[in-house]
Amino acid sequence: MNNFIGISNNNKLNEMGHALQERDCVVNTSTKFWYAIHTRRHYENVVTEMLCAKGIEAYLPMLEERRRWTHRTKVLKVPLFTNYVFARFHTDKRIDVISIKGVVQLVGTHCGPSPIPDAQIKAVRVIVESKLKKGPYPFLVKGLFVRVKRGPLKGQEGVLLRKGNIHQFVVCLPVLGQSIGVEIDASALEAI
């Protein structure tokens, strides 16, 4: 992750002008909180760019997805959580955020936007940046809470599930009602 204001990514594709890839915008974050922003359909990139232009830290996790047309197959970068962008800001910047074209609302309750713990955003970043097979996962209510002991996800906490013979390590984002899952060797996990 680059530590400067502006749109960046973990590979060099952004420098080549490709619009769809994992994006984040990093600024000073002392005492700011992460929030989920619900966007209009296909506005995730626009909202991310506008947040960065306003000096607000933004994160749009992206995944590669194969799309097949009649005569060809292409790999595209698509948002991990369709219609959602994450931003870190003080609540006094709420009006600046919701005034951006393409923003539907801040995710929260009648009391206001719901902050997302830093650990959840960090876990999503680590999973997205890993080379492990990953993808969206249904939101979980039950499951064993675990911590990864070794490997590229070491130290991350989430929920362990089993699909047949495959173990899944899942990070839940309750504020979105969504999760991200990755295949993992169960021996690399410890219950917490």
Coordinates of N, CA and C in Angstrom, one line a residue:
M1 N 0.8 -1.2 0.0 CA 0.0 0.0 0.0 C 0.9 1.2 0.0
N2 N 0.6 2.2 -0.8 CA 1.3 3.4 -0.9 C 0.8 4.4 0.2
N3 N 1.7 5.2 0.7 CA 1.3 6.1 1.8 C 1.3 7.6 1.3
F4 N 0.5 7.9 0.4 CA 0.4 9.3 -0.1 C -1.0 9.6 -0.5
I5 N -1.4 10.9 -0.6 CA -2.7 11.3 -1.0 C -2.8 11.0 -2.5
G6 N -4.0 10.4 -2.9 CA -4.2 10.1 -4.3 C -4.6 8.7 -4.5
I7 N -5.0 8.4 -5.7 CA -5.4 7.0 -5.9 C -4.2 6.2 -6.2
S8 N -4.1 5.0 -5.6 CA -3.0 4.1 -5.8 C -3.5 2.7 -5.8
N9 N -2.6 1.8 -6.1 CA -2.9 0.4 -6.0 C -1.7 -0.4 -5.8
N10 N -1.8 -1.7 -5.7 CA -0.7 -2.6 -5.3 C 0.1 -3.1 -6.5
N11 N -0.3 -2.7 -7.7 CA 0.4 -3.1 -8.9 C 0.6 -1.9 -9.8
K12 N 1.2 -2.0 -10.9 CA 1.6 -0.9 -11.8 C 0.5 -0.6 -12.8
L13 N -0.6 -1.3 -12.8 CA -1.7 -1.1 -13.8 C -2.3 0.3 -13.7
N14 N -2.4 0.9 -12.6 CA -2.9 2.3 -12.4 C -2.1 3.3 -13.2
E15 N -0.8 3.1 -13.2 CA 0.1 4.0 -13.9 C -0.2 3.9 -15.4
M16 N -0.6 2.8 -15.9 CA -0.9 2.6 -17.3 C -2.3 3.1 -17.7
G17 N -3.0 3.6 -16.8 CA -4.3 4.2 -17.1 C -5.5 3.3 -17.0
H18 N -5.3 2.1 -16.4 CA -6.5 1.2 -16.3 C -7.4 1.7 -15.2
A19 N -8.7 1.8 -15.4 CA -9.6 2.4 -14.5 C -10.0 1.4 -13.4
L20 N -10.2 0.2 -13.7 CA -10.8 -0.8 -12.7 C -9.7 -1.6 -12.0
Q21 N -9.4 -1.3 -10.8 CA -8.4 -2.1 -10.0 C -8.6 -1.7 -8.5
E22 N -8.0 -2.4 -7.6 CA -8.1 -2.1 -6.2 C -7.6 -0.7 -6.0
R23 N -8.4 0.2 -5.4 CA -8.0 1.6 -5.2 C -8.0 1.9 -3.7
D24 N -7.1 2.7 -3.3 CA -7.2 3.3 -2.0 C -6.6 4.7 -2.0
C25 N -6.9 5.5 -1.1 CA -6.5 6.8 -1.0 C -6.1 7.0 0.5
V26 N -4.8 7.3 0.8 CA -4.4 7.3 2.2 C -4.0 8.8 2.6
V27 N -4.6 9.2 3.7 CA -4.3 10.5 4.3 C -4.1 10.3 5.8
N28 N -3.8 11.4 6.5 CA -3.7 11.3 7.9 C -4.9 10.8 8.5
T29 N -4.9 9.7 9.4 CA -6.1 9.1 9.9 C -6.2 9.1 11.4
S30 N -5.6 10.0 12.1 CA -5.7 10.1 13.5 C -7.1 10.4 13.9
T31 N -7.8 9.6 14.7 CA -9.1 9.8 15.2 C -10.2 9.7 14.1
K32 N -10.0 9.2 13.0 CA -11.1 9.1 12.0 C -11.6 7.6 12.1
F33 N -12.8 7.4 11.6 CA -13.4 6.1 11.6 C -13.7 5.6 10.1
W34 N -13.7 4.3 9.9 CA -14.1 3.8 8.6 C -15.7 3.7 8.6
Y35 N -16.2 4.0 7.4 CA -17.7 3.9 7.2 C -17.9 3.2 5.8
A36 N -19.0 2.6 5.7 CA -19.4 2.0 4.4 C -20.3 3.0 3.7
I37 N -20.1 3.2 2.4 CA -20.9 4.1 1.6 C -21.6 3.3 0.5
H38 N -22.9 3.4 0.5 CA -23.7 2.7 -0.5 C -23.8 3.6 -1.7
T39 N -23.4 3.1 -2.9 CA -23.3 3.8 -4.1 C -24.4 3.4 -5.1
R40 N -24.6 4.2 -6.1 CA -25.4 3.8 -7.2 C -24.7 2.7 -8.0
R41 N -25.4 1.9 -8.8 CA -24.9 0.8 -9.6 C -23.8 1.4 -10.5
H42 N -22.6 0.7 -10.5 CA -21.5 1.0 -11.3 C -20.8 2.4 -11.0
Y43 N -21.1 3.0 -9.8 CA -20.5 4.2 -9.4 C -19.4 4.1 -8.4
E44 N -19.0 2.9 -8.1 CA -17.9 2.7 -7.0 C -16.6 3.4 -7.4
N45 N -16.2 3.3 -8.6 CA -14.9 4.0 -9.0 C -15.1 5.5 -9.0
V46 N -16.2 6.0 -9.4 CA -16.4 7.4 -9.5 C -16.4 8.0 -8.0
V47 N -17.1 7.3 -7.1 CA -17.2 7.7 -5.7 C -15.8 7.7 -5.1
T48 N -15.0 6.6 -5.4 CA -13.7 6.5 -4.8 C -12.8 7.7 -5.3
E49 N -12.9 8.0 -6.6 CA -12.1 9.1 -7.1 C -12.5 10.4 -6.5
M50 N -13.8 10.7 -6.3 CA -14.3 11.9 -5.8 C -13.9 12.1 -4.3
L51 N -14.0 11.0 -3.5 CA -13.5 11.0 -2.1 C -12.1 11.4 -2.0
C52 N -11.2 10.8 -2.9 CA -9.8 11.1 -2.9 C -9.6 12.6 -3.3
A53 N -10.4 13.1 -4.2 CA -10.2 14.5 -4.7 C -10.6 15.4 -3.5
K54 N -11.5 15.0 -2.6 CA -11.8 15.8 -1.5 C -10.9 15.6 -0.3
G55 N -9.9 14.8 -0.4 CA -8.9 14.5 0.6 C -9.4 13.6 1.7
I56 N -10.4 12.7 1.3 CA -10.9 11.7 2.2 C -10.4 10.4 1.8
E57 N -9.9 9.7 2.8 CA -9.3 8.3 2.6 C -10.4 7.4 2.1
A58 N -10.1 6.7 1.0 CA -11.1 5.8 0.5 C -10.5 4.4 0.1
Y59 N -11.3 3.4 0.2 CA -10.8 2.0 -0.2 C -11.9 1.3 -0.9
L60 N -11.6 0.8 -2.1 CA -12.5 0.1 -3.0 C -11.8 -1.3 -3.3
P61 N -12.1 -2.3 -2.5 CA -11.5 -3.6 -2.7 C -12.0 -4.2 -4.1
M62 N -11.0 -4.7 -4.9 CA -11.4 -5.2 -6.2 C -10.9 -6.7 -6.3
L63 N -11.6 -7.5 -7.1 CA -11.3 -8.8 -7.4 C -11.2 -9.0 -8.9
E64 N -10.4 -10.0 -9.4 CA -10.3 -10.3 -10.8 C -11.5 -11.3 -11.1
E65 N -12.2 -11.1 -12.2 CA -13.3 -12.0 -12.6 C -13.2 -12.2 -14.1
R66 N -13.3 -13.5 -14.4 CA -13.3 -13.9 -15.8 C -14.7 -13.7 -16.4
R67 N -14.8 -13.0 -17.5 CA -16.0 -12.8 -18.2 C -15.9 -13.4 -19.6
R68 N -16.9 -14.2 -20.0 CA -16.8 -14.8 -21.3 C -17.9 -14.3 -22.2
W69 N -17.5 -13.9 -23.4 CA -18.4 -13.4 -24.4 C -18.3 -14.5 -25.5
T70 N -19.1 -14.3 -26.6 CA -19.2 -15.3 -27.6 C -17.8 -15.8 -28.2
H71 N -17.0 -14.9 -28.5 CA -15.7 -15.2 -29.1 C -14.5 -15.0 -28.3
R72 N -14.6 -14.5 -27.0 CA -13.4 -14.3 -26.2 C -13.7 -14.3 -24.8
T73 N -12.7 -14.5 -24.0 CA -12.8 -14.4 -22.5 C -11.8 -13.3 -22.1
K74 N -12.3 -12.5 -21.1 CA -11.5 -11.4 -20.6 C -11.5 -11.4 -19.1
V75 N -10.4 -11.0 -18.5 CA -10.3 -10.9 -17.0 C -10.5 -9.4 -16.7
L76 N -11.5 -9.1 -15.9 CA -11.8 -7.8 -15.5 C -11.6 -7.6 -14.0
K77 N -11.4 -6.4 -13.5 CA -11.3 -6.1 -12.1 C -12.7 -5.5 -11.8
V78 N -13.3 -6.2 -10.8 CA -14.7 -5.8 -10.3 C -14.7 -5.5 -8.8
P79 N -15.6 -4.7 -8.3 CA -15.6 -4.4 -6.9 C -16.0 -5.7 -6.1
L80 N -15.3 -5.9 -5.0 CA -15.6 -7.1 -4.2 C -17.0 -7.0 -3.6
F81 N -17.4 -5.8 -3.1 CA -18.7 -5.6 -2.6 C -19.4 -4.6 -3.5
T82 N -20.3 -5.2 -4.4 CA -21.0 -4.4 -5.4 C -21.8 -3.3 -4.7
N83 N -21.6 -2.0 -5.2 CA -22.4 -0.9 -4.7 C -21.9 -0.3 -3.4
Y84 N -20.7 -0.7 -2.9 CA -20.1 -0.2 -1.7 C -18.7 0.2 -1.8
V85 N -18.3 1.3 -1.2 CA -17.0 1.9 -1.0 C -16.8 2.1 0.5
F86 N -15.6 2.0 0.9 CA -15.2 2.3 2.3 C -14.5 3.7 2.3
A87 N -14.8 4.5 3.4 CA -14.1 5.7 3.5 C -13.8 6.0 5.0
R88 N -12.7 6.6 5.3 CA -12.3 6.9 6.7 C -12.3 8.4 6.8
F89 N -13.2 8.9 7.7 CA -13.3 10.4 7.9 C -14.0 10.7 9.3
H90 N -13.9 11.9 9.6 CA -14.6 12.4 10.8 C -16.1 12.6 10.4
T91 N -17.0 12.4 11.4 CA -18.4 12.5 11.1 C -18.8 13.9 10.6
D92 N -18.0 14.9 11.0 CA -18.3 16.3 10.5 C -18.1 16.4 9.0
K93 N -17.5 15.5 8.3 CA -17.3 15.4 6.9 C -18.5 14.7 6.2
R94 N -19.5 14.3 6.9 CA -20.6 13.5 6.4 C -21.2 14.2 5.2
I95 N -21.5 15.5 5.3 CA -22.1 16.2 4.2 C -21.3 16.2 3.0
D96 N -19.9 16.3 3.1 CA -19.0 16.3 2.0 C -19.1 14.9 1.3
V97 N -19.3 13.9 2.1 CA -19.4 12.5 1.5 C -20.7 12.3 0.8
I98 N -21.8 12.6 1.4 CA -23.1 12.3 0.8 C -23.5 13.2 -0.3
S99 N -22.7 14.3 -0.5 CA -23.0 15.2 -1.6 C -22.3 14.7 -2.9
I100 N -21.5 13.7 -2.8 CA -20.8 13.2 -4.0 C -21.7 12.5 -5.0
K101 N -21.6 12.8 -6.2 CA -22.5 12.2 -7.3 C -22.3 10.7 -7.2
G102 N -23.4 9.9 -7.1 CA -23.3 8.5 -7.1 C -23.5 7.9 -5.7
V103 N -23.4 8.7 -4.6 CA -23.5 8.2 -3.3 C -25.0 8.2 -3.0
V104 N -25.5 7.0 -2.5 CA -26.9 6.8 -2.1 C -27.1 7.2 -0.7
Q105 N -26.2 6.6 0.2 CA -26.3 6.9 1.6 C -25.1 6.3 2.3
L106 N -24.9 6.8 3.6 CA -23.9 6.1 4.4 C -24.6 5.0 5.1
V107 N -24.0 3.9 5.3 CA -24.6 2.7 5.9 C -24.6 2.9 7.4
G108 N -25.8 2.7 8.0 CA -25.9 2.9 9.4 C -27.3 2.6 9.9
T109 N -27.6 3.2 11.1 CA -28.9 3.1 11.7 C -29.5 4.5 11.7
H110 N -30.7 4.6 12.4 CA -31.3 5.9 12.6 C -30.5 6.8 13.4
C111 N -29.5 6.3 14.1 CA -28.6 7.1 15.0 C -27.5 7.8 14.2
G112 N -27.3 7.3 13.0 CA -26.2 7.8 12.1 C -25.4 6.7 11.5
P113 N -24.3 7.0 10.8 CA -23.5 6.0 10.1 C -22.8 5.1 11.2
S114 N -22.7 3.8 10.8 CA -22.1 2.9 11.7 C -20.6 2.7 11.4
P115 N -19.8 3.0 12.4 CA -18.3 2.8 12.1 C -17.9 1.4 12.0
I116 N -16.9 1.1 11.2 CA -16.4 -0.2 10.9 C -15.1 -0.3 11.6
P117 N -14.9 -1.3 12.5 CA -13.6 -1.5 13.1 C -12.4 -1.6 12.1
D118 N -11.3 -0.9 12.5 CA -10.1 -0.9 11.6 C -9.7 -2.4 11.3
A119 N -9.8 -3.3 12.3 CA -9.4 -4.7 12.1 C -10.2 -5.3 11.0
Q120 N -11.4 -5.0 10.8 CA -12.2 -5.6 9.7 C -11.7 -5.1 8.3
I121 N -11.4 -3.8 8.2 CA -10.9 -3.3 7.0 C -9.5 -3.9 6.7
K122 N -8.7 -4.0 7.7 CA -7.4 -4.5 7.6 C -7.4 -6.0 7.1
A123 N -8.4 -6.8 7.7 CA -8.5 -8.2 7.3 C -9.0 -8.3 5.8
V124 N -9.9 -7.4 5.4 CA -10.3 -7.4 4.0 C -9.1 -7.1 3.1
R125 N -8.3 -6.1 3.4 CA -7.1 -5.7 2.6 C -6.2 -6.9 2.5
V126 N -5.9 -7.6 3.6 CA -4.9 -8.7 3.6 C -5.4 -9.8 2.7
I127 N -6.7 -10.1 2.8 CA -7.3 -11.2 2.0 C -7.2 -10.8 0.5
V128 N -7.6 -9.6 0.2 CA -7.7 -9.1 -1.2 C -6.2 -9.1 -1.8
E129 N -5.2 -8.7 -1.0 CA -3.9 -8.6 -1.5 C -3.2 -10.0 -1.6
S130 N -3.7 -11.0 -0.9 CA -3.1 -12.3 -0.9 C -3.3 -13.0 -2.3
K131 N -2.5 -14.0 -2.5 CA -2.7 -14.8 -3.8 C -3.6 -16.0 -3.6
L132 N -4.3 -16.1 -2.5 CA -5.2 -17.2 -2.2 C -6.5 -17.0 -3.0
K133 N -7.2 -18.1 -3.3 CA -8.5 -18.1 -4.0 C -9.5 -17.4 -3.0
K134 N -10.2 -16.4 -3.5 CA -11.1 -15.7 -2.7 C -12.3 -15.2 -3.4
G135 N -13.3 -14.7 -2.7 CA -14.5 -14.2 -3.4 C -15.6 -13.8 -2.3
P136 N -16.6 -13.2 -2.8 CA -17.7 -12.8 -1.8 C -18.2 -14.1 -1.2
Y137 N -18.7 -13.9 0.0 CA -19.3 -15.0 0.8 C -20.5 -14.6 1.5
P138 N -21.5 -15.5 1.6 CA -22.7 -15.1 2.3 C -22.5 -14.6 3.7
F139 N -23.2 -13.7 4.2 CA -23.1 -13.2 5.6 C -23.3 -14.3 6.6
L140 N -22.5 -14.4 7.6 CA -22.5 -15.4 8.6 C -23.1 -15.0 9.9
V141 N -23.9 -15.9 10.5 CA -24.4 -15.6 11.8 C -23.7 -16.5 12.8
K142 N -23.5 -17.8 12.4 CA -22.9 -18.8 13.3 C -21.6 -19.2 12.7
G143 N -20.7 -19.8 13.6 CA -19.4 -20.3 13.1 C -18.4 -20.1 14.2
L144 N -17.3 -20.8 14.1 CA -16.2 -20.7 15.0 C -15.3 -19.5 14.7
F145 N -15.1 -18.6 15.7 CA -14.2 -17.5 15.6 C -12.8 -17.9 15.7
V146 N -11.9 -17.6 14.7 CA -10.6 -18.1 14.6 C -9.6 -17.0 14.3
R147 N -8.3 -17.3 14.6 CA -7.2 -16.5 14.2 C -6.2 -17.3 13.4
V148 N -5.7 -16.7 12.3 CA -4.7 -17.4 11.4 C -3.3 -17.4 12.1
K149 N -2.7 -18.6 12.3 CA -1.4 -18.7 12.9 C -0.2 -18.5 12.0
R150 N -0.4 -18.8 10.7 CA 0.8 -18.7 9.8 C 0.3 -18.5 8.4
G151 N 1.2 -18.1 7.5 CA 0.9 -17.9 6.1 C 0.6 -16.4 5.9
P152 N 0.2 -16.1 4.7 CA 0.0 -14.7 4.3 C -1.1 -13.9 5.1
L153 N -2.0 -14.7 5.7 CA -3.1 -14.1 6.5 C -2.8 -14.1 8.0
K154 N -1.5 -14.4 8.4 CA -1.2 -14.5 9.8 C -1.7 -13.3 10.6
G155 N -2.3 -13.6 11.8 CA -2.8 -12.6 12.7 C -4.2 -12.1 12.4
Q156 N -4.8 -12.5 11.3 CA -6.1 -12.0 10.9 C -7.1 -12.9 11.7
E157 N -8.3 -12.3 12.0 CA -9.3 -13.0 12.7 C -10.6 -13.0 11.9
G158 N -11.3 -14.1 12.0 CA -12.5 -14.3 11.2 C -13.2 -15.5 11.7
V159 N -14.1 -16.1 10.8 CA -14.9 -17.2 11.1 C -14.5 -18.4 10.2
L160 N -14.5 -19.6 10.8 CA -14.1 -20.8 10.0 C -15.4 -21.5 9.6
L161 N -15.5 -21.8 8.4 CA -16.6 -22.6 7.9 C -16.1 -23.8 7.1
R162 N -16.9 -24.7 6.8 CA -16.5 -25.9 6.0 C -17.6 -26.1 4.9
K163 N -17.1 -26.2 3.7 CA -17.9 -26.6 2.5 C -17.4 -27.9 2.0
G164 N -18.0 -29.0 2.3 CA -17.5 -30.3 1.9 C -16.1 -30.5 2.6
N165 N -15.1 -30.7 1.8 CA -13.8 -31.0 2.3 C -12.9 -29.7 2.4
I166 N -13.5 -28.6 2.0 CA -12.8 -27.3 1.9 C -13.1 -26.4 3.1
H167 N -12.1 -25.9 3.7 CA -12.3 -25.0 4.8 C -12.2 -23.5 4.3
Q168 N -13.1 -22.7 4.8 CA -13.1 -21.3 4.4 C -12.9 -20.4 5.6
F169 N -12.0 -19.4 5.5 CA -11.8 -18.4 6.5 C -12.6 -17.2 6.0
V170 N -13.5 -16.7 6.8 CA -14.4 -15.7 6.4 C -14.3 -14.5 7.3
V171 N -14.2 -13.3 6.7 CA -14.3 -12.0 7.5 C -15.6 -11.4 7.2
C172 N -16.4 -11.1 8.3 CA -17.7 -10.6 8.1 C -17.7 -9.1 8.3
L173 N -18.5 -8.4 7.6 CA -18.7 -6.9 7.7 C -20.2 -6.7 8.0
P174 N -20.5 -6.8 9.3 CA -22.0 -6.7 9.7 C -22.7 -5.5 9.2
V175 N -21.9 -4.4 9.1 CA -22.6 -3.1 8.7 C -23.1 -3.2 7.3
L176 N -22.4 -4.1 6.4 CA -22.9 -4.3 5.1 C -23.8 -5.5 4.9
G177 N -23.8 -6.4 5.9 CA -24.5 -7.6 5.7 C -23.8 -8.5 4.7
Q178 N -22.5 -8.4 4.6 CA -21.7 -9.2 3.6 C -20.4 -9.7 4.2
S179 N -19.8 -10.6 3.5 CA -18.6 -11.2 4.0 C -17.6 -11.5 2.8
I180 N -16.4 -11.8 3.1 CA -15.4 -12.2 2.1 C -14.8 -13.5 2.7
G181 N -14.7 -14.5 1.8 CA -14.2 -15.8 2.2 C -13.0 -16.2 1.4
V182 N -12.1 -17.0 2.0 CA -10.9 -17.5 1.3 C -10.7 -18.9 1.7
E183 N -10.2 -19.8 0.8 CA -9.9 -21.2 1.2 C -8.7 -21.2 2.0
I184 N -8.6 -22.1 3.0 CA -7.5 -22.1 3.9 C -7.3 -23.5 4.5
D185 N -6.1 -23.8 4.9 CA -5.8 -25.0 5.6 C -6.2 -24.8 7.0
A186 N -7.1 -25.6 7.5 CA -7.6 -25.5 8.9 C -6.5 -25.6 9.9
S187 N -5.4 -26.3 9.6 CA -4.3 -26.5 10.6 C -3.6 -25.1 10.8
A188 N -3.8 -24.1 10.0 CA -3.2 -22.8 10.1 C -4.0 -21.9 11.0
L189 N -5.1 -22.5 11.6 CA -6.0 -21.6 12.4 C -6.0 -22.1 13.9
E190 N -6.3 -21.1 14.7 CA -6.5 -21.4 16.2 C -7.8 -20.7 16.6
A191 N -8.5 -21.4 17.5 CA -9.8 -20.8 18.0 C -9.4 -19.7 19.0
I192 N -10.3 -18.7 19.0 CA -10.1 -17.6 19.9 C -11.4 -17.3 20.7

